[in-house]
Amino acid sequence: MAEKLEVKELDQVVVRFSGDSGDGMQLAGNIFSTVSATVGNGISTFPDYPADIRAPQGSLTGVSGFQVHIGAGKVYTPGDKCDVLVAMNAAALKTQYRYAKPGATIIIDTDSFGPKDLEKAQFATPDYLGEMDIDPDRVIQCPLTTMVKDCLADSGMDMKAMMKCRNMFALGLVCWLFDRDLNLVANFLKEKFAKKPAIAEANIKVIQAGYDYGHNTHSSTVNVYRVESKEKEPGRYMDITGNKATAYGFIAAAEKAGLKLYLGSYPITPATDVLHELSKHKSCGVITVQCEDEIAGCSSALGASFAGALGVTSTSGPGICLKSEAMNLAVIMELPLVVLDVQRGGPATGLPTKSEQTDLLQALFGRNGESPMPVMAATSPTDCFDAAYQACKIALEHMTPVVLLTDAFVANGSGAFKLPDIAKLDPINPPYVPEELKGKWTPYMRAENGTRYWAVPGREGFTHILGGLEKDSNTGAISTNPENHDLMTRLRQQKIANIQVPDLEVDGDANADLLIVGFGSTYGHLRSAMDELRQKGYKVAQTHFKYLNPLPKNTADVLKKYKKVVVAEQNMGQLAAYLRMKVDNFVPFQFNQVKGQPFVVEELVNAFEDILKK
């Protein structure tokens, strides 16, 4: 055991849990982030797991990670590198050490570093720390597996069940390191395993053992991290993932509009959790159907909208390809529909558990004919609630399908979410056909803003037919008249253009030498890069797109105000190309990565510095 193990007291700390896919690292990280949010810390998380259903135990390809960034104030990213790395086996240490800061504290289970473990992790010698140039004084070497067995020896649990508790011992160690209240952890476990109290008690016992191990073994040589909350708006908070926040946003919108919520979906990583979450809320009038394919998922949601419900369908990029025909049908029928695209690495199956922003142009233009529809992109896990709510509001008030883009990073990541007061949310008022038009109404009769009126089937005096063939703007009958088609195309386009979205806001220096531009989930990383550049003395500003079609009215004014503009995105330049198309004489610098991983703030800072010096 090391004689001097220094632990710094910081305003913000990053912890990364790593181990085999079956080691429960996602659960351990989730519990730690939940407890941190409960005590008022700002949090941002990043689950990083393999696509293998279950890779061979101890293999390099099977390592699963969960990174948590906690701070005294607002936290924008999960952090570039961690201050504390938990490595449950040799493969985890081998693959995850590159995410650790120099001098980071490393916690390892020495029972998982035997000869066979080292061989699987492709270590050349038994001196694994020396081979990786890791200072032993920075490593808490704990016989974790042995201690869990001893702790649960009298529990009556079999060996397999005991081994599932190893993650809780590691969590107990981390809770000691950060002075966390174990009562909060115990309450979480009692709720999670409410139907299996014996499992809950075993896990609580192991967590206490891990906590005591840290206290008794290292208390004289280690300072405890304390990250005290400095700024927090009063209210009730929870640690929430982006997928759960999206589901809650859909529920809130349906409640506000006084409609049933229907989700038609086909399971696909990383969007499936939205289906799982909504299926739990039948008491809120939510109807979920796991359909036989993506086409049925979208088509059934469109049918629900025709019947007067809020129709939603969820998927990832490959599913958008399959849903495009039904999305087109929603355009020409002018029915409300929300299509959630939780983007992942492509093309084809690509990187199904990793994150990209590569579906933007597909969302904007990936349909036949002139098929305009609003496109939005959530900026953080907690923003997914507002983005989902606003997507529903636009769909219902403008009688249009809407594409909501999130991605694996914000969908699986989490943040501290203040529970909203539904009474204070924006009203949602669908354009139901007025009663005075009874007997005179036709399906494509429009309100003043260009939106067609909505008549729910079964309403007396408002019988109508919709379909995929072009209709006459006056009578609603099928029409192949050239002038009518041109008119209807322009009416559908103008309806989308009339949607009012918030103006772009610019943060940072008013007279900046460089404007940083992005969209969706990269907000936190770009904001952090801007903050670091300003601390270095550079004049830098940032603006970020949440609404992509229609664009904010002040888009051209903002982008053309600055001498240098850099568009940073996790694709090969889709937003930059779109903005060049929409803004005359706009030629930005570009920063593009397609790695399946979030941006690294340090890399952004270096790249933007180079642009500033040109």
Coordinates of C-alpha atoms in Angstrom, one line a residue:
M1 CA 0.0 0.0 0.0
A2 CA 1.3 3.5 -0.9
E3 CA 2.5 5.7 1.9
K4 CA 1.5 8.9 0.3
L5 CA -1.7 9.0 -1.7
E6 CA -2.7 12.6 -2.4
V7 CA -6.2 13.5 -3.1
K8 CA -7.0 17.1 -4.1
E9 CA -9.9 19.2 -3.0
L10 CA -11.5 20.6 -6.1
D11 CA -14.5 22.6 -7.3
Q12 CA -15.1 19.9 -9.8
V13 CA -14.1 16.2 -10.1
V14 CA -14.4 13.6 -12.8
V15 CA -14.8 9.9 -11.8
R16 CA -14.8 7.0 -14.4
F17 CA -16.1 3.5 -13.5
S18 CA -14.9 0.8 -15.8
G19 CA -15.1 -3.0 -16.0
D20 CA -16.7 -5.9 -17.9
S21 CA -20.1 -5.3 -19.3
G22 CA -21.5 -7.6 -16.6
D23 CA -19.7 -5.7 -13.7
G24 CA -22.5 -3.2 -13.2
M25 CA -20.5 -0.1 -14.0
Q26 CA -23.4 1.8 -15.5
L27 CA -25.5 1.1 -12.3
A28 CA -22.6 2.2 -10.0
G29 CA -22.1 5.4 -12.0
N30 CA -25.8 6.1 -12.1
I31 CA -26.1 5.8 -8.3
F32 CA -23.1 8.0 -7.7
S33 CA -24.5 10.7 -10.1
T34 CA -28.0 10.5 -8.5
V35 CA -26.6 11.0 -5.0
S36 CA -24.4 13.9 -6.2
A37 CA -27.4 15.6 -7.8
T38 CA -29.4 15.0 -4.6
V39 CA -26.9 17.0 -2.6
G40 CA -27.0 19.9 -5.1
N41 CA -23.9 19.2 -7.3
G42 CA -24.0 20.0 -11.0
I43 CA -23.5 16.8 -12.9
S44 CA -22.9 15.5 -16.4
T45 CA -22.5 11.8 -17.2
F46 CA -21.3 9.8 -20.2
P47 CA -22.0 6.0 -20.4
D48 CA -19.5 4.4 -22.8
Y49 CA -20.4 0.8 -23.5
P50 CA -19.5 -1.7 -26.2
A51 CA -21.9 -3.0 -28.9
D52 CA -21.2 -6.6 -28.0
I53 CA -24.1 -8.3 -26.3
R54 CA -21.6 -10.0 -24.0
A55 CA -18.0 -10.0 -25.0
P56 CA -15.7 -12.7 -23.4
Q57 CA -15.0 -11.9 -19.8
G58 CA -11.8 -10.0 -19.2
S59 CA -11.4 -9.1 -22.9
L60 CA -10.3 -5.7 -24.2
T61 CA -13.4 -5.3 -26.4
G62 CA -15.9 -6.0 -23.6
V63 CA -15.0 -3.1 -21.3
S64 CA -17.8 -0.8 -20.3
G65 CA -17.3 2.7 -18.8
F66 CA -19.4 5.3 -17.1
Q67 CA -17.9 8.8 -16.5
V68 CA -19.4 11.3 -14.0
H69 CA -18.4 14.9 -13.8
I70 CA -19.6 16.6 -10.6
G71 CA -19.1 20.3 -9.8
A72 CA -19.9 23.0 -7.2
G73 CA -21.6 25.0 -10.0
K74 CA -23.0 24.3 -13.4
V75 CA -21.3 21.5 -15.3
Y76 CA -21.4 21.5 -19.1
T77 CA -19.5 18.3 -20.1
P78 CA -18.6 14.8 -18.6
G79 CA -15.0 16.0 -18.6
D80 CA -12.1 15.3 -20.9
K81 CA -10.2 13.1 -18.4
C82 CA -10.9 11.7 -15.0
D83 CA -9.5 12.5 -11.5
V84 CA -10.5 9.0 -10.3
L85 CA -10.5 5.8 -12.3
V86 CA -12.1 2.6 -11.0
A87 CA -10.8 -0.4 -13.0
M88 CA -12.4 -3.6 -12.0
N89 CA -10.1 -5.8 -14.1
A90 CA -6.9 -5.8 -16.1
A91 CA -8.6 -5.1 -19.4
A92 CA -10.4 -2.0 -17.9
L93 CA -7.1 -0.6 -16.7
K94 CA -5.5 -1.3 -20.1
T95 CA -8.2 0.4 -22.1
Q96 CA -9.4 3.1 -19.8
Y97 CA -6.2 4.5 -18.3
R98 CA -5.9 6.9 -21.3
Y99 CA -8.9 8.7 -20.0
A100 CA -7.2 9.4 -16.7
K101 CA -5.4 12.7 -15.9
P102 CA -1.7 12.6 -14.9
G103 CA -1.7 11.9 -11.2
A104 CA -5.2 10.5 -11.1
T105 CA -6.2 8.2 -8.3
I106 CA -6.7 4.6 -9.6
I107 CA -8.8 2.0 -7.8
I108 CA -8.2 -1.6 -8.9
D109 CA -9.5 -5.0 -7.8
T110 CA -6.2 -6.9 -7.4
D111 CA -8.1 -10.2 -7.5
S112 CA -8.8 -9.6 -11.2
F113 CA -5.1 -9.1 -12.1
G114 CA -4.0 -12.7 -12.1
P115 CA -1.9 -14.3 -14.9
K116 CA -4.9 -15.2 -17.0
D117 CA -6.4 -11.8 -16.6
L118 CA -3.2 -10.1 -17.6
E119 CA -2.9 -12.4 -20.6
K120 CA -6.4 -11.6 -21.8
A121 CA -5.6 -7.9 -21.4
Q122 CA -2.4 -8.4 -23.5
F123 CA 0.0 -7.4 -20.8
A124 CA 3.5 -8.6 -21.5
T125 CA 4.8 -8.9 -17.9
P126 CA 3.3 -9.3 -14.4
D127 CA 4.4 -5.8 -13.6
Y128 CA 1.3 -4.2 -15.2
L129 CA 1.7 -0.9 -13.4
G130 CA 5.3 -0.5 -14.5
E131 CA 4.4 -1.6 -18.0
M132 CA 1.8 1.3 -18.2
D133 CA 4.1 3.7 -16.4
I134 CA 1.6 4.1 -13.6
D135 CA 3.0 5.4 -10.3
P136 CA 2.0 2.8 -7.6
D137 CA 1.6 5.6 -5.1
R138 CA -1.5 6.7 -7.0
V139 CA -3.1 3.3 -6.9
I140 CA -5.5 1.9 -4.3
Q141 CA -4.9 -1.8 -4.7
C142 CA -7.8 -3.6 -3.1
P143 CA -8.6 -7.4 -3.1
L144 CA -12.1 -6.4 -3.8
T145 CA -13.5 -9.8 -4.9
T146 CA -12.2 -11.5 -1.8
M147 CA -13.6 -8.8 0.5
V148 CA -17.0 -9.1 -1.2
K149 CA -17.0 -12.9 -0.6
D150 CA -16.1 -12.4 3.0
C151 CA -18.7 -9.7 3.5
L152 CA -21.5 -11.9 2.1
A153 CA -20.2 -15.3 3.4
D154 CA -23.2 -15.7 5.7
S155 CA -25.8 -14.2 3.3
G156 CA -26.9 -17.5 1.8
M157 CA -26.2 -16.1 -1.7
D158 CA -24.5 -18.2 -4.4
M159 CA -21.2 -17.2 -5.9
K160 CA -22.7 -15.7 -9.0
A161 CA -25.0 -13.5 -7.0
M162 CA -22.2 -12.4 -4.7
M163 CA -20.0 -11.4 -7.7
K164 CA -22.8 -9.1 -8.9
C165 CA -22.2 -7.0 -5.8
R166 CA -18.6 -6.2 -6.6
N167 CA -19.6 -2.9 -8.2
M168 CA -21.2 -1.9 -4.9
F169 CA -17.9 -2.3 -3.0
A170 CA -16.2 -0.1 -5.6
L171 CA -19.0 2.4 -5.2
G172 CA -18.6 2.3 -1.4
L173 CA -14.9 3.2 -1.8
V174 CA -15.8 6.1 -4.1
C175 CA -18.5 7.3 -1.7
W176 CA -15.9 7.4 1.1
L177 CA -13.5 9.3 -1.2
F178 CA -16.2 11.9 -1.8
D179 CA -17.7 12.0 1.7
R180 CA -21.1 10.9 0.4
D181 CA -24.0 10.1 2.7
L182 CA -24.6 6.3 2.5
N183 CA -28.2 6.8 3.6
L184 CA -28.9 8.3 0.2
V185 CA -27.4 5.3 -1.6
A186 CA -29.3 2.9 0.6
N187 CA -32.6 4.7 -0.2
F188 CA -31.8 4.4 -3.9
L189 CA -31.2 0.7 -3.6
K190 CA -34.2 0.0 -1.5
E191 CA -36.4 1.7 -4.1
K192 CA -34.7 0.0 -7.0
F193 CA -34.9 -3.5 -5.4
A194 CA -38.2 -2.9 -3.6
K195 CA -39.5 -6.3 -4.7
K196 CA -36.2 -8.0 -3.7
P197 CA -35.3 -6.6 -0.3
A198 CA -32.7 -9.3 0.4
I199 CA -30.8 -8.1 -2.7
A200 CA -31.1 -4.5 -1.6
E201 CA -29.7 -5.3 1.9
A202 CA -26.8 -7.4 0.5
N203 CA -25.8 -4.5 -1.8
I204 CA -26.1 -2.0 1.1
K205 CA -23.9 -4.2 3.3
V206 CA -21.3 -4.4 0.6
I207 CA -21.3 -0.6 0.0
Q208 CA -20.8 -0.1 3.7
A209 CA -17.9 -2.5 3.6
G210 CA -16.3 -0.6 0.7
Y211 CA -16.7 2.7 2.6
D212 CA -15.2 1.2 5.7
Y213 CA -12.3 -0.2 3.8
G214 CA -11.4 3.2 2.5
H215 CA -11.8 4.9 5.9
N216 CA -9.9 2.2 7.9
T217 CA -7.1 1.7 5.4
H218 CA -6.4 5.1 4.0
S219 CA -7.8 7.6 6.5
S220 CA -4.4 8.7 7.7
T221 CA -2.9 9.3 4.2
V222 CA -5.8 10.5 2.1
N223 CA -7.8 13.7 2.1
V224 CA -11.4 13.3 1.1
Y225 CA -12.8 15.1 -2.0
R226 CA -15.5 17.6 -1.1
V227 CA -17.4 19.3 -3.8
E228 CA -19.9 21.6 -2.2
S229 CA -22.8 23.1 -4.1
K230 CA -22.4 26.9 -4.6
E231 CA -25.2 27.9 -6.8
K232 CA -28.6 26.1 -7.0
E233 CA -32.0 27.4 -7.8
P234 CA -34.4 26.2 -5.2
G235 CA -36.7 23.4 -6.2
R236 CA -36.9 19.6 -6.5
Y237 CA -34.2 18.0 -8.5
M238 CA -33.5 14.6 -9.9
D239 CA -30.7 13.0 -11.9
I240 CA -32.2 12.3 -15.3
T241 CA -31.0 10.8 -18.6
G242 CA -31.8 12.4 -21.9
N243 CA -34.0 9.6 -23.0
K244 CA -36.1 9.8 -19.8
A245 CA -36.3 13.6 -20.1
T246 CA -37.5 13.2 -23.6
A247 CA -40.2 10.7 -22.5
Y248 CA -41.3 13.1 -19.8
G249 CA -41.4 16.0 -22.3
F250 CA -43.8 14.0 -24.5
I251 CA -46.0 13.2 -21.5
A252 CA -46.1 16.8 -20.4
A253 CA -47.0 18.0 -23.9
A254 CA -49.9 15.5 -24.2
E255 CA -51.2 16.5 -20.7
K256 CA -51.0 20.2 -21.6
A257 CA -52.8 19.7 -24.9
G258 CA -55.4 17.5 -23.3
L259 CA -54.6 14.6 -25.6
K260 CA -53.7 10.9 -25.4
L261 CA -50.1 10.2 -26.1
Y262 CA -49.4 7.3 -28.5
L263 CA -45.9 6.0 -29.1
G264 CA -45.4 3.5 -32.0
S265 CA -41.8 2.2 -31.9
Y266 CA -39.5 -0.6 -32.9
P267 CA -36.6 -1.2 -30.5
I268 CA -33.3 0.2 -31.7
T269 CA -30.1 1.3 -29.8
P270 CA -29.9 4.0 -28.4
A271 CA -33.5 5.0 -28.6
T272 CA -35.2 2.0 -26.9
D273 CA -35.2 3.5 -23.4
V274 CA -37.8 6.0 -24.5
L275 CA -40.2 3.1 -25.3
H276 CA -39.3 1.5 -22.0
E277 CA -40.0 4.6 -20.0
L278 CA -43.2 5.6 -21.7
S279 CA -44.6 2.0 -21.2
K280 CA -44.5 2.6 -17.5
H281 CA -46.9 5.5 -17.6
K282 CA -50.3 4.1 -18.6
S283 CA -51.8 5.9 -15.6
C284 CA -51.0 9.2 -17.5
G285 CA -53.0 8.0 -20.5
V286 CA -49.9 6.9 -22.5
I287 CA -50.3 4.2 -25.1
T288 CA -47.2 2.4 -26.3
V289 CA -47.0 -0.3 -29.0
Q290 CA -43.8 -2.2 -29.8
C291 CA -44.4 -2.6 -33.5
E292 CA -43.1 -5.3 -35.8
D293 CA -40.8 -2.9 -37.7
E294 CA -40.0 0.8 -38.1
I295 CA -42.5 1.3 -40.9
A296 CA -45.3 0.1 -38.7
G297 CA -44.1 2.2 -35.8
C298 CA -44.3 5.4 -37.8
S299 CA -47.5 4.5 -39.6
S300 CA -49.3 3.6 -36.5
A301 CA -48.3 6.9 -34.8
L302 CA -49.6 8.8 -37.9
G303 CA -52.9 6.8 -37.6
A304 CA -53.1 7.8 -33.9
S305 CA -52.7 11.5 -34.9
F306 CA -55.4 11.1 -37.5
A307 CA -57.7 9.8 -34.8
G308 CA -56.9 12.9 -32.6
A309 CA -54.0 11.8 -30.4
L310 CA -50.5 13.1 -30.1
G311 CA -48.6 10.6 -32.3
V312 CA -44.9 10.0 -31.6
T313 CA -42.4 7.5 -33.0
S314 CA -38.8 6.9 -31.8
T315 CA -35.8 5.5 -33.6
S316 CA -32.2 6.0 -34.6
G317 CA -30.7 6.8 -38.0
P318 CA -31.3 3.5 -39.8
G319 CA -35.0 3.7 -38.7
I320 CA -35.4 7.2 -40.2
C321 CA -34.6 5.7 -43.6
L322 CA -37.4 3.2 -43.1
K323 CA -39.9 5.8 -41.7
S324 CA -39.3 8.3 -44.5
E325 CA -42.3 7.2 -46.6
A326 CA -44.7 7.5 -43.7
M327 CA -43.1 10.8 -42.7
N328 CA -43.8 12.0 -46.3
L329 CA -47.4 10.9 -45.9
A330 CA -47.6 13.1 -42.7
V331 CA -46.3 16.0 -44.8
I332 CA -49.0 15.8 -47.5
M333 CA -51.8 14.9 -45.1
E334 CA -50.6 17.8 -42.8
L335 CA -51.0 15.8 -39.6
P336 CA -49.1 16.3 -36.3
L337 CA -46.4 13.8 -35.7
V338 CA -43.1 13.8 -33.7
V339 CA -40.3 11.7 -35.0
L340 CA -37.5 11.2 -32.5
D341 CA -34.1 10.4 -34.0
V342 CA -31.5 9.4 -31.3
Q343 CA -28.5 9.6 -33.6
R344 CA -25.7 7.0 -33.5
G345 CA -22.6 6.2 -35.5
G346 CA -23.3 5.1 -39.1
P347 CA -23.6 4.3 -41.9
A348 CA -25.7 1.1 -41.8
T349 CA -25.2 -0.6 -38.4
G350 CA -22.0 1.4 -37.9
L351 CA -21.3 2.1 -34.3
P352 CA -24.7 1.4 -32.6
T353 CA -23.7 2.4 -29.1
K354 CA -21.7 5.5 -30.0
S355 CA -22.7 9.0 -30.8
E356 CA -22.6 11.2 -33.9
Q357 CA -24.5 14.1 -35.5
T358 CA -24.6 12.6 -38.9
D359 CA -28.4 12.5 -39.5
L360 CA -28.9 16.3 -39.9
L361 CA -29.1 16.4 -43.7
Q362 CA -31.3 13.3 -43.7
A363 CA -33.7 15.0 -41.2
L364 CA -33.8 18.1 -43.3
F365 CA -34.0 16.7 -46.8
G366 CA -34.2 12.9 -46.7
R367 CA -37.6 12.5 -48.4
N368 CA -38.9 12.5 -51.9
G369 CA -40.6 15.6 -53.3
E370 CA -40.7 19.0 -51.6
S371 CA -41.2 17.8 -48.0
P372 CA -40.5 20.6 -45.6
M373 CA -40.7 19.8 -41.9
P374 CA -39.4 21.4 -38.7
V375 CA -36.2 20.0 -37.3
M376 CA -34.9 20.5 -33.7
A377 CA -31.9 19.3 -31.8
A378 CA -31.7 19.0 -28.0
T379 CA -28.6 20.6 -26.4
S380 CA -28.1 18.5 -23.2
P381 CA -29.7 15.6 -21.3
T382 CA -31.9 18.0 -19.3
D383 CA -32.8 20.1 -22.4
C384 CA -34.3 16.9 -23.9
F385 CA -37.4 17.7 -21.8
D386 CA -37.9 21.1 -23.3
A387 CA -37.0 20.0 -26.8
A388 CA -39.5 17.2 -26.7
Y389 CA -42.2 19.5 -25.3
Q390 CA -41.5 22.2 -27.9
A391 CA -41.4 19.6 -30.8
C392 CA -44.9 18.5 -29.7
K393 CA -46.1 22.1 -29.5
I394 CA -44.9 22.8 -33.0
A395 CA -46.4 19.6 -34.4
L396 CA -49.8 20.2 -32.8
E397 CA -50.1 23.9 -33.4
H398 CA -48.9 23.8 -37.0
M399 CA -50.2 20.4 -38.1
T400 CA -46.9 19.1 -39.3
P401 CA -44.5 16.2 -38.6
V402 CA -41.4 17.4 -36.6
V403 CA -38.0 15.7 -36.4
L404 CA -36.4 15.9 -33.0
L405 CA -32.6 15.1 -33.0
T406 CA -30.9 13.8 -29.9
D407 CA -27.9 11.4 -30.0
A408 CA -26.4 8.7 -27.9
F409 CA -24.3 11.2 -25.9
V410 CA -27.3 13.2 -24.6
A411 CA -29.7 10.3 -24.6
N412 CA -27.6 8.1 -22.3
G413 CA -25.9 10.9 -20.4
S414 CA -27.6 12.6 -17.5
G415 CA -27.8 15.9 -15.6
A416 CA -29.4 17.5 -12.6
F417 CA -33.0 18.2 -13.7
K418 CA -35.3 20.6 -11.8
L419 CA -38.8 19.3 -11.9
P420 CA -41.0 21.8 -13.8
D421 CA -44.3 23.2 -12.8
I422 CA -46.6 22.0 -15.7
A423 CA -48.9 25.0 -15.1
K424 CA -46.0 27.3 -16.1
L425 CA -45.2 25.5 -19.3
D426 CA -46.1 27.1 -22.6
P427 CA -49.8 26.5 -23.6
I428 CA -50.4 24.1 -26.5
N429 CA -53.4 25.0 -28.7
P430 CA -54.1 22.8 -31.7
P431 CA -56.0 24.5 -34.5
Y432 CA -59.3 22.7 -34.2
V433 CA -61.8 23.6 -36.9
P434 CA -64.2 26.2 -35.5
E435 CA -67.8 25.1 -35.1
E436 CA -69.1 28.0 -37.3
L437 CA -67.5 26.3 -40.3
K438 CA -69.7 23.3 -39.9
G439 CA -71.1 22.3 -43.3
K440 CA -68.7 24.6 -45.1
W441 CA -65.3 23.2 -44.1
T442 CA -63.0 21.3 -46.4
P443 CA -59.8 19.4 -45.3
Y444 CA -57.3 22.0 -46.5
M445 CA -59.0 25.1 -45.3
R446 CA -56.4 27.2 -43.4
A447 CA -56.1 29.5 -40.4
E448 CA -54.5 32.9 -40.7
N449 CA -51.0 31.5 -40.1
G450 CA -51.3 29.0 -43.0
T451 CA -52.0 26.0 -40.8
R452 CA -54.8 23.8 -41.9
Y453 CA -57.7 23.3 -39.5
W454 CA -57.8 19.9 -37.6
A455 CA -61.1 18.0 -37.5
V456 CA -61.0 14.8 -35.4
P457 CA -62.8 12.0 -37.1
G458 CA -66.3 11.4 -35.7
R459 CA -67.1 15.1 -35.2
E460 CA -70.5 15.6 -36.7
G461 CA -70.5 17.8 -39.8
F462 CA -66.8 17.5 -40.5
T463 CA -66.5 14.3 -42.4
H464 CA -63.4 14.3 -44.6
I465 CA -60.8 12.1 -46.4
L466 CA -57.0 12.5 -46.3
G467 CA -54.4 10.6 -48.3
G468 CA -51.1 10.5 -50.1
L469 CA -52.4 12.0 -53.4
E470 CA -52.3 15.7 -53.9
K471 CA -55.6 17.4 -53.1
D472 CA -57.3 20.5 -54.3
S473 CA -56.7 23.4 -51.9
N474 CA -60.4 24.4 -52.0
T475 CA -62.4 21.2 -52.3
G476 CA -60.0 18.6 -50.8
A477 CA -60.7 16.3 -53.8
I478 CA -57.8 14.5 -55.6
S479 CA -56.2 16.9 -58.1
T480 CA -53.4 16.7 -60.7
N481 CA -53.9 20.3 -61.7
P482 CA -50.4 21.8 -62.2
E483 CA -51.2 25.2 -60.7
N484 CA -52.9 23.6 -57.7
H485 CA -49.8 21.4 -57.0
D486 CA -47.6 24.4 -57.2
L487 CA -49.9 26.3 -54.8
M488 CA -50.1 23.4 -52.3
T489 CA -46.3 23.0 -52.4
R490 CA -45.8 26.6 -51.6
L491 CA -48.5 26.6 -48.9
R492 CA -46.8 23.7 -47.2
Q493 CA -43.4 25.4 -47.4
Q494 CA -44.8 28.7 -46.1
K495 CA -46.5 27.0 -43.2
I496 CA -43.2 25.8 -41.9
A497 CA -41.5 29.2 -42.6
N498 CA -44.2 30.9 -40.6
I499 CA -43.3 29.0 -37.4
Q500 CA -41.9 31.4 -34.8
V501 CA -38.7 30.1 -33.1
P502 CA -36.5 32.0 -30.6
D503 CA -33.7 34.2 -32.0
L504 CA -30.1 33.0 -31.7
E505 CA -28.4 34.2 -28.5
V506 CA -24.7 35.0 -28.4
D507 CA -22.6 34.3 -25.3
G508 CA -19.1 35.7 -24.7
D509 CA -17.4 38.8 -26.0
A510 CA -19.7 41.3 -27.8
N511 CA -16.8 42.2 -30.3
A512 CA -15.3 38.8 -30.6
D513 CA -12.6 37.9 -33.1
L514 CA -14.0 34.4 -33.4
L515 CA -17.6 33.1 -33.2
I516 CA -18.0 29.4 -32.3
V517 CA -21.1 27.7 -33.9
G518 CA -22.6 24.3 -33.3
F519 CA -25.9 22.5 -32.9
G520 CA -27.5 20.0 -30.6
S521 CA -25.5 18.0 -28.1
T522 CA -22.1 19.7 -28.6
Y523 CA -23.2 22.8 -26.7
G524 CA -21.5 22.0 -23.4
H525 CA -18.1 21.2 -25.0
L526 CA -18.2 24.3 -27.2
R527 CA -19.2 26.5 -24.2
S528 CA -16.4 25.1 -22.2
A529 CA -13.9 25.7 -25.0
M530 CA -15.1 29.3 -25.3
D531 CA -14.7 29.8 -21.5
E532 CA -11.1 28.4 -21.6
L533 CA -10.2 30.6 -24.5
R534 CA -11.5 33.7 -22.8
Q535 CA -9.6 32.9 -19.7
K536 CA -6.5 32.9 -21.9
G537 CA -7.3 36.4 -23.0
Y538 CA -8.9 35.7 -26.4
K539 CA -12.0 37.5 -27.6
V540 CA -14.4 34.7 -28.4
A541 CA -18.1 34.2 -28.6
Q542 CA -20.5 31.3 -29.1
T543 CA -23.9 30.8 -30.6
H544 CA -25.7 27.5 -30.8
F545 CA -28.6 26.1 -32.9
K546 CA -31.5 24.3 -31.3
Y547 CA -33.9 25.1 -34.1
L548 CA -32.6 24.1 -37.5
N549 CA -35.8 24.4 -39.7
P550 CA -36.9 27.0 -39.8
L551 CA -33.7 28.8 -38.7
P552 CA -34.0 31.7 -36.3
K553 CA -34.8 34.9 -38.1
N554 CA -31.5 36.6 -37.0
T555 CA -29.3 33.8 -38.3
A556 CA -27.7 35.7 -41.1
D557 CA -27.2 38.9 -39.0
V558 CA -25.4 36.9 -36.3
L559 CA -23.2 34.8 -38.6
K560 CA -22.1 37.7 -40.8
K561 CA -21.2 40.0 -37.9
Y562 CA -17.9 38.3 -37.1
K563 CA -14.6 38.3 -39.0
K564 CA -14.1 34.6 -38.3
V565 CA -16.7 31.9 -37.7
V566 CA -16.0 28.3 -37.0
V567 CA -18.7 25.6 -37.3
A568 CA -17.9 22.6 -35.1
E569 CA -19.9 19.4 -35.5
Q570 CA -19.6 15.6 -35.2
N571 CA -19.9 14.9 -38.9
M572 CA -18.1 15.9 -42.0
G573 CA -19.7 19.4 -42.3
Q574 CA -23.4 19.1 -42.6
L575 CA -24.4 22.1 -40.6
A576 CA -21.7 24.2 -42.3
A577 CA -23.1 23.2 -45.7
Y578 CA -26.6 23.9 -44.7
L579 CA -25.7 27.4 -43.4
R580 CA -23.8 28.2 -46.6
M581 CA -26.9 27.3 -48.5
K582 CA -29.1 29.6 -46.3
V583 CA -26.8 32.6 -45.7
D584 CA -25.3 34.4 -48.7
N585 CA -21.5 34.7 -48.9
F586 CA -21.0 32.7 -45.7
V587 CA -17.7 30.8 -45.7
P588 CA -16.9 29.5 -42.2
F589 CA -13.9 27.6 -40.8
Q590 CA -14.8 24.0 -39.9
F591 CA -13.9 21.6 -37.1
N592 CA -15.2 18.1 -37.9
Q593 CA -14.8 14.8 -36.1
V594 CA -16.6 11.5 -36.6
K595 CA -15.1 9.3 -33.8
G596 CA -18.3 8.1 -32.1
Q597 CA -17.1 10.0 -28.9
P598 CA -17.9 13.4 -27.5
F599 CA -15.6 16.3 -28.3
V600 CA -12.5 16.7 -26.2
V601 CA -12.4 20.3 -24.9
E602 CA -8.6 20.5 -25.0
E603 CA -8.6 19.6 -28.7
L604 CA -11.3 22.2 -29.4
V605 CA -9.3 24.9 -27.6
N606 CA -6.1 24.1 -29.6
A607 CA -7.9 24.1 -32.9
F608 CA -9.7 27.4 -32.3
E609 CA -6.4 29.0 -31.1
D610 CA -4.9 28.0 -34.5
I611 CA -7.8 29.7 -36.3
L612 CA -7.5 32.9 -34.1
K613 CA -3.8 33.1 -35.0
K614 CA -4.4 32.9 -38.8

